[in-house]
Amino acid sequence: MPNFTDVTQFILLGLTSHQKLKVLFFVVFLLVYMITLLGNIGVIILISISPQLQSPMYFFLSHLSFVDVCLSSNVTPKMLENLLSETKTISYVGCLVQCHFFIALVHVEVYILAVMAFDRYMAICKPLLYGSKMSRIVCVRLISVPYVYGFSVSLICTLWTYGLYFCGNFEINHFYCADPPLIKIACGGVHIKEYTMIVIAGISLTYSLSVLLTSYALIVIAVLRMPSADGRRKAFSTCGSHLTAVSLFYGTLIFMYLRRPTEDSVEQGKMVAVFYTTVIPMLNPMIYSLRNKDVKEAVNKAIIKANLGQ
């Protein structure tokens, strides 16, 4: 029988053990985190105060920005603290809480991206019914599903994480509490946790990807039937930003969670995790706003209004 040990805290090994790299990473990720906060909070405020940004697409975008802020804030502050700290510890309860919110927010974001794809399908394929079918009440109901599902699934996953047993190795080869490195150091309760992680991740990604792929397949068919080249270009341009965000987020998640945790996969996953916990939340406001005419106009009007107010 393995010698199970009561856990009070874990040690997060972080991204690197080299002191000079730690200082460099601290500066880089602090800058990335500040840009993430400013960009996403700016998007939320802009959408809330701009009359021309009150369509369902921007309603869902504001929630995506909110989730990105929460996802980054769940991971980055602790990572920054550990880059400059000698102890690099996180309490057992703190680890479970971080796991819970991370899993919940990832699931919420996955399904918000699916809801946004469905919204684009309704706007392009059912334009005459769009206003009535995508009313404010419908949008609130659609956006509530990802939150309820995400936090419910996360609770189940966290309970299975609580069921893991440890035998003296409390060093997590990561910069936050994630399932794969926790499974790697556990010595009991591993198989059921590993199985549920892969199954739940597989179900969530398969279902949300089905909504995405079906929506975009119908969009492509509808756009190709449009007689006007300008109409086709405009339709594809409204989907381009969303497709970019989807490709980045889903690609990194599939690489991270649809594999059995091994020493190599955990090490590779650590590098990938940097991308979807810090870089993608920073990029999303840029992806959705730089090529968006409505957002640019709203920014210009907000600047003019602010200057007139002075």
Short mmCIF file of C-alpha atoms in Angstrom, two decimals:
data_model
loop_
_atom_site.label_atom_id
_atom_site.label_comp_id
_atom_site.label_asym_id
_atom_site.label_seq_id
_atom_site.Cartn_x
_atom_site.Cartn_y
_atom_site.Cartn_z
CA MET A 1 0.00 0.00 0.00
CA PRO A 2 1.33 3.49 -0.82
CA ASN A 3 2.17 5.75 2.10
CA PHE A 4 -0.40 8.53 1.64
CA THR A 5 0.54 11.92 3.08
CA ASP A 6 -1.75 14.74 4.24
CA VAL A 7 -1.29 17.74 1.98
CA THR A 8 -1.29 21.29 3.33
CA GLN A 9 0.48 23.01 0.44
CA PHE A 10 2.11 22.45 -2.93
CA ILE A 11 5.26 23.92 -4.49
CA LEU A 12 4.81 25.42 -7.95
CA LEU A 13 8.02 24.90 -9.91
CA GLY A 14 7.01 27.63 -12.37
CA LEU A 15 8.36 28.33 -15.83
CA THR A 16 12.09 28.39 -15.10
CA SER A 17 14.69 28.06 -12.33
CA HIS A 18 17.11 30.58 -13.87
CA GLN A 19 17.14 33.84 -11.91
CA LYS A 20 17.80 36.13 -14.89
CA LEU A 21 14.96 34.54 -16.86
CA LYS A 22 12.65 34.94 -13.85
CA VAL A 23 13.18 38.71 -13.86
CA LEU A 24 12.66 38.86 -17.63
CA PHE A 25 9.49 36.73 -17.42
CA PHE A 26 8.17 38.88 -14.57
CA VAL A 27 8.52 42.07 -16.63
CA VAL A 28 7.07 40.48 -19.79
CA PHE A 29 4.07 38.83 -18.11
CA LEU A 30 3.34 41.87 -15.95
CA LEU A 31 3.17 43.94 -19.15
CA VAL A 32 0.99 41.29 -20.85
CA TYR A 33 -1.33 41.17 -17.84
CA MET A 34 -1.73 44.95 -17.75
CA ILE A 35 -2.51 45.03 -21.49
CA THR A 36 -5.01 42.19 -20.98
CA LEU A 37 -6.82 44.06 -18.20
CA LEU A 38 -6.85 47.39 -20.04
CA GLY A 39 -7.89 45.86 -23.36
CA ASN A 40 -10.71 43.64 -22.11
CA ILE A 41 -12.08 46.09 -19.53
CA GLY A 42 -11.92 48.77 -22.24
CA VAL A 43 -13.99 46.56 -24.56
CA ILE A 44 -16.58 45.95 -21.81
CA ILE A 45 -16.90 49.68 -21.03
CA LEU A 46 -17.00 50.66 -24.71
CA ILE A 47 -19.80 48.18 -25.46
CA SER A 48 -21.80 49.32 -22.42
CA ILE A 49 -21.69 53.04 -23.36
CA SER A 50 -21.92 52.86 -27.19
CA PRO A 51 -25.43 52.75 -28.72
CA GLN A 52 -24.09 51.28 -31.99
CA LEU A 53 -22.58 48.32 -30.10
CA GLN A 54 -25.82 47.01 -28.58
CA SER A 55 -26.29 44.09 -30.97
CA PRO A 56 -26.13 40.45 -29.74
CA MET A 57 -22.65 40.01 -31.24
CA TYR A 58 -21.19 42.70 -28.96
CA PHE A 59 -23.23 41.49 -25.98
CA PHE A 60 -21.52 38.10 -26.31
CA LEU A 61 -18.15 39.77 -26.95
CA SER A 62 -18.44 41.71 -23.67
CA HIS A 63 -18.93 38.40 -21.83
CA LEU A 64 -15.95 36.88 -23.64
CA SER A 65 -13.84 39.83 -22.46
CA PHE A 66 -15.14 39.41 -18.90
CA VAL A 67 -14.20 35.72 -18.90
CA ASP A 68 -10.75 36.53 -20.34
CA VAL A 69 -10.13 39.00 -17.49
CA CYS A 70 -11.19 36.38 -14.91
CA LEU A 71 -9.18 33.59 -16.55
CA SER A 72 -6.00 35.65 -16.68
CA SER A 73 -6.52 37.01 -13.15
CA ASN A 74 -6.98 33.48 -11.80
CA VAL A 75 -3.48 32.49 -12.95
CA THR A 76 -1.21 35.47 -13.65
CA PRO A 77 -0.96 37.20 -10.22
CA LYS A 78 0.19 33.98 -8.52
CA MET A 79 2.62 33.31 -11.36
CA LEU A 80 4.09 36.82 -11.01
CA GLU A 81 4.36 36.43 -7.24
CA ASN A 82 6.22 33.11 -7.57
CA LEU A 83 8.64 34.50 -10.16
CA LEU A 84 10.04 36.83 -7.47
CA SER A 85 9.43 34.61 -4.42
CA GLU A 86 11.76 32.03 -2.91
CA THR A 87 9.01 29.82 -1.48
CA LYS A 88 6.71 29.38 -4.53
CA THR A 89 4.04 27.65 -2.47
CA ILE A 90 0.28 27.50 -2.81
CA SER A 91 -2.01 26.10 -0.12
CA TYR A 92 -3.98 22.92 -0.77
CA VAL A 93 -7.28 24.84 -0.56
CA GLY A 94 -5.87 27.61 -2.77
CA CYS A 95 -4.84 24.99 -5.32
CA LEU A 96 -8.34 23.47 -5.42
CA VAL A 97 -9.92 26.93 -5.73
CA GLN A 98 -7.58 27.85 -8.58
CA CYS A 99 -8.35 24.51 -10.29
CA HIS A 100 -12.09 25.06 -9.89
CA PHE A 101 -12.14 28.54 -11.40
CA PHE A 102 -9.71 27.61 -14.16
CA ILE A 103 -11.78 24.63 -15.35
CA ALA A 104 -15.03 26.61 -15.02
CA LEU A 105 -13.76 29.63 -16.97
CA VAL A 106 -12.24 27.51 -19.75
CA HIS A 107 -15.57 25.71 -20.22
CA VAL A 108 -17.45 29.01 -20.15
CA GLU A 109 -15.16 30.48 -22.82
CA VAL A 110 -15.43 27.37 -25.02
CA TYR A 111 -19.22 27.61 -25.04
CA ILE A 112 -19.31 31.40 -25.43
CA LEU A 113 -17.28 30.95 -28.62
CA ALA A 114 -19.86 28.37 -29.76
CA VAL A 115 -22.73 30.76 -28.93
CA MET A 116 -20.97 33.52 -30.90
CA ALA A 117 -20.74 31.18 -33.92
CA PHE A 118 -24.49 30.47 -33.65
CA ASP A 119 -25.12 34.22 -33.48
CA ARG A 120 -23.15 34.74 -36.72
CA TYR A 121 -25.17 31.94 -38.33
CA MET A 122 -28.44 33.66 -37.38
CA ALA A 123 -27.20 37.07 -38.58
CA ILE A 124 -25.99 35.82 -41.99
CA CYS A 125 -28.35 32.93 -42.76
CA LYS A 126 -31.57 34.25 -41.14
CA PRO A 127 -31.24 38.06 -41.43
CA LEU A 128 -35.00 38.73 -41.55
CA LEU A 129 -35.62 36.73 -38.38
CA TYR A 130 -32.45 37.85 -36.58
CA GLY A 131 -34.02 40.71 -34.62
CA SER A 132 -36.89 38.61 -33.26
CA LYS A 133 -35.06 35.32 -32.77
CA MET A 134 -32.02 36.93 -31.08
CA SER A 135 -33.91 39.20 -28.69
CA ARG A 136 -32.34 40.39 -25.43
CA ILE A 137 -34.12 37.69 -23.43
CA VAL A 138 -32.87 34.98 -25.82
CA CYS A 139 -29.32 36.35 -25.60
CA VAL A 140 -29.42 36.31 -21.78
CA ARG A 141 -30.63 32.72 -21.84
CA LEU A 142 -27.95 31.71 -24.34
CA ILE A 143 -25.16 33.32 -22.34
CA SER A 144 -26.38 31.83 -19.05
CA VAL A 145 -25.92 28.26 -20.35
CA PRO A 146 -22.06 28.45 -20.58
CA TYR A 147 -21.82 29.84 -17.03
CA VAL A 148 -24.16 27.24 -15.48
CA TYR A 149 -22.59 24.36 -17.40
CA GLY A 150 -18.99 25.53 -16.85
CA PHE A 151 -19.25 25.94 -13.08
CA SER A 152 -21.28 22.72 -12.68
CA VAL A 153 -18.73 20.64 -14.61
CA SER A 154 -15.91 22.35 -12.75
CA LEU A 155 -17.42 21.40 -9.40
CA ILE A 156 -17.47 17.73 -10.45
CA CYS A 157 -13.87 17.92 -11.74
CA THR A 158 -12.67 19.64 -8.56
CA LEU A 159 -14.27 16.95 -6.40
CA TRP A 160 -12.33 14.31 -8.36
CA THR A 161 -9.17 16.40 -7.85
CA TYR A 162 -9.96 16.40 -4.12
CA GLY A 163 -10.02 12.59 -4.40
CA LEU A 164 -6.36 12.44 -5.45
CA TYR A 165 -3.87 11.09 -2.88
CA PHE A 166 -0.23 12.10 -2.58
CA CYS A 167 2.78 10.24 -1.20
CA GLY A 168 5.27 12.98 -0.32
CA ASN A 169 5.91 14.59 -3.70
CA PHE A 170 4.24 18.00 -3.55
CA GLU A 171 6.14 19.72 -6.38
CA ILE A 172 3.83 20.69 -9.24
CA ASN A 173 5.72 21.07 -12.51
CA HIS A 174 3.67 24.08 -13.59
CA PHE A 175 3.04 27.76 -12.83
CA TYR A 176 -0.53 27.16 -11.62
CA CYS A 177 -2.58 24.24 -10.28
CA ALA A 178 -3.58 22.27 -13.37
CA ASP A 179 -4.99 18.75 -13.63
CA PRO A 180 -2.25 17.07 -15.75
CA PRO A 181 0.71 17.91 -13.44
CA LEU A 182 -1.38 17.12 -10.34
CA ILE A 183 -2.26 13.71 -11.78
CA LYS A 184 1.44 13.15 -12.54
CA ILE A 185 2.51 13.56 -8.89
CA ALA A 186 -0.49 11.76 -7.31
CA CYS A 187 -0.22 8.15 -6.14
CA GLY A 188 -3.91 7.39 -5.57
CA GLY A 189 -7.22 8.16 -7.25
CA VAL A 190 -5.33 8.76 -10.48
CA HIS A 191 -7.17 6.54 -12.95
CA ILE A 192 -10.68 7.85 -12.35
CA LYS A 193 -9.44 11.48 -12.32
CA GLU A 194 -7.49 10.93 -15.54
CA TYR A 195 -10.47 9.22 -17.18
CA THR A 196 -12.99 11.91 -16.17
CA MET A 197 -10.63 14.71 -17.27
CA ILE A 198 -10.24 13.26 -20.77
CA VAL A 199 -13.94 12.32 -21.11
CA ILE A 200 -15.29 15.69 -19.92
CA ALA A 201 -12.77 17.63 -22.03
CA GLY A 202 -13.63 15.42 -25.02
CA ILE A 203 -17.39 15.87 -24.60
CA SER A 204 -17.14 19.62 -24.12
CA LEU A 205 -14.81 20.16 -27.07
CA THR A 206 -16.79 17.78 -29.33
CA TYR A 207 -20.17 19.35 -28.58
CA SER A 208 -18.98 22.96 -28.82
CA LEU A 209 -16.96 22.20 -31.97
CA SER A 210 -20.06 20.58 -33.50
CA VAL A 211 -22.00 23.81 -32.96
CA LEU A 212 -19.11 25.83 -34.38
CA LEU A 213 -18.50 23.66 -37.44
CA THR A 214 -22.22 23.29 -38.23
CA SER A 215 -22.77 27.03 -37.91
CA TYR A 216 -19.84 27.90 -40.15
CA ALA A 217 -20.67 25.21 -42.71
CA LEU A 218 -24.16 26.73 -43.08
CA ILE A 219 -22.63 30.23 -43.18
CA VAL A 220 -20.25 29.24 -46.01
CA ILE A 221 -23.12 27.73 -48.00
CA ALA A 222 -25.25 30.86 -47.49
CA VAL A 223 -22.40 33.24 -48.37
CA LEU A 224 -21.49 31.37 -51.56
CA ARG A 225 -25.10 31.77 -52.71
CA MET A 226 -24.96 35.55 -52.33
CA PRO A 227 -25.01 37.29 -55.73
CA SER A 228 -22.99 40.29 -54.56
CA ALA A 229 -19.21 40.07 -54.13
CA ASP A 230 -19.35 42.93 -51.59
CA GLY A 231 -21.96 41.01 -49.60
CA ARG A 232 -19.80 37.89 -49.56
CA ARG A 233 -16.73 39.89 -48.49
CA LYS A 234 -18.64 41.65 -45.72
CA ALA A 235 -20.10 38.37 -44.44
CA PHE A 236 -16.72 36.65 -44.34
CA SER A 237 -15.07 39.67 -42.68
CA THR A 238 -17.55 39.53 -39.77
CA CYS A 239 -16.56 35.89 -39.17
CA GLY A 240 -12.80 36.25 -39.65
CA SER A 241 -12.06 37.63 -36.18
CA HIS A 242 -14.12 34.95 -34.48
CA LEU A 243 -12.50 32.15 -36.47
CA THR A 244 -9.04 33.43 -35.50
CA ALA A 245 -9.94 33.44 -31.79
CA VAL A 246 -11.54 29.99 -32.04
CA SER A 247 -8.50 28.47 -33.79
CA LEU A 248 -6.09 29.81 -31.18
CA PHE A 249 -8.14 28.77 -28.15
CA TYR A 250 -9.32 25.35 -29.30
CA GLY A 251 -5.93 24.38 -30.72
CA THR A 252 -4.13 24.97 -27.44
CA LEU A 253 -6.83 23.23 -25.36
CA ILE A 254 -6.83 20.11 -27.54
CA PHE A 255 -3.04 19.94 -27.28
CA MET A 256 -3.22 20.31 -23.48
CA TYR A 257 -6.11 18.16 -22.31
CA LEU A 258 -6.81 15.38 -24.84
CA ARG A 259 -3.62 13.50 -23.95
CA ARG A 260 -2.57 11.31 -21.05
CA PRO A 261 -0.30 13.22 -18.63
CA THR A 262 3.34 12.20 -19.09
CA GLU A 263 6.57 13.99 -18.17
CA ASP A 264 6.94 15.28 -21.74
CA SER A 265 3.29 16.25 -22.18
CA VAL A 266 3.28 18.15 -18.85
CA GLU A 267 6.43 20.06 -19.84
CA GLN A 268 5.03 20.88 -23.30
CA GLY A 269 1.65 21.72 -21.79
CA LYS A 270 3.29 24.26 -19.50
CA MET A 271 4.51 26.22 -22.51
CA VAL A 272 1.13 25.92 -24.23
CA ALA A 273 -0.65 27.03 -21.04
CA VAL A 274 1.28 30.31 -21.12
CA PHE A 275 -0.37 30.95 -24.46
CA TYR A 276 -4.01 30.41 -23.50
CA THR A 277 -3.84 31.85 -19.96
CA THR A 278 -1.92 35.06 -20.77
CA VAL A 279 -1.43 35.64 -24.50
CA ILE A 280 -4.89 34.76 -25.90
CA PRO A 281 -6.78 36.94 -23.35
CA MET A 282 -4.46 39.80 -24.39
CA LEU A 283 -4.96 39.16 -28.12
CA ASN A 284 -8.77 38.80 -28.14
CA PRO A 285 -9.56 42.54 -27.81
CA MET A 286 -7.12 43.25 -30.65
CA ILE A 287 -8.52 40.44 -32.83
CA TYR A 288 -12.09 41.65 -32.43
CA SER A 289 -11.47 45.40 -32.66
CA LEU A 290 -8.59 46.19 -35.03
CA ARG A 291 -10.52 45.19 -38.18
CA ASN A 292 -13.98 46.06 -36.84
CA LYS A 293 -15.47 49.21 -38.31
CA ASP A 294 -18.19 49.54 -35.65
CA VAL A 295 -15.68 49.32 -32.80
CA LYS A 296 -13.37 51.87 -34.42
CA GLU A 297 -16.27 54.30 -34.86
CA ALA A 298 -17.37 53.75 -31.26
CA VAL A 299 -13.82 54.45 -30.03
CA ASN A 300 -13.63 57.66 -32.08
CA LYS A 301 -17.01 58.85 -30.76
CA ALA A 302 -16.03 58.04 -27.18
CA ILE A 303 -12.77 60.02 -27.59
CA ILE A 304 -14.62 63.00 -29.14
CA LYS A 305 -17.23 62.90 -26.36
CA ALA A 306 -14.52 62.76 -23.70
CA ASN A 307 -12.69 65.73 -25.25
CA LEU A 308 -15.90 67.77 -25.46
CA GLY A 309 -16.62 66.95 -21.83
CA GLN A 310 -13.28 68.48 -20.83
#
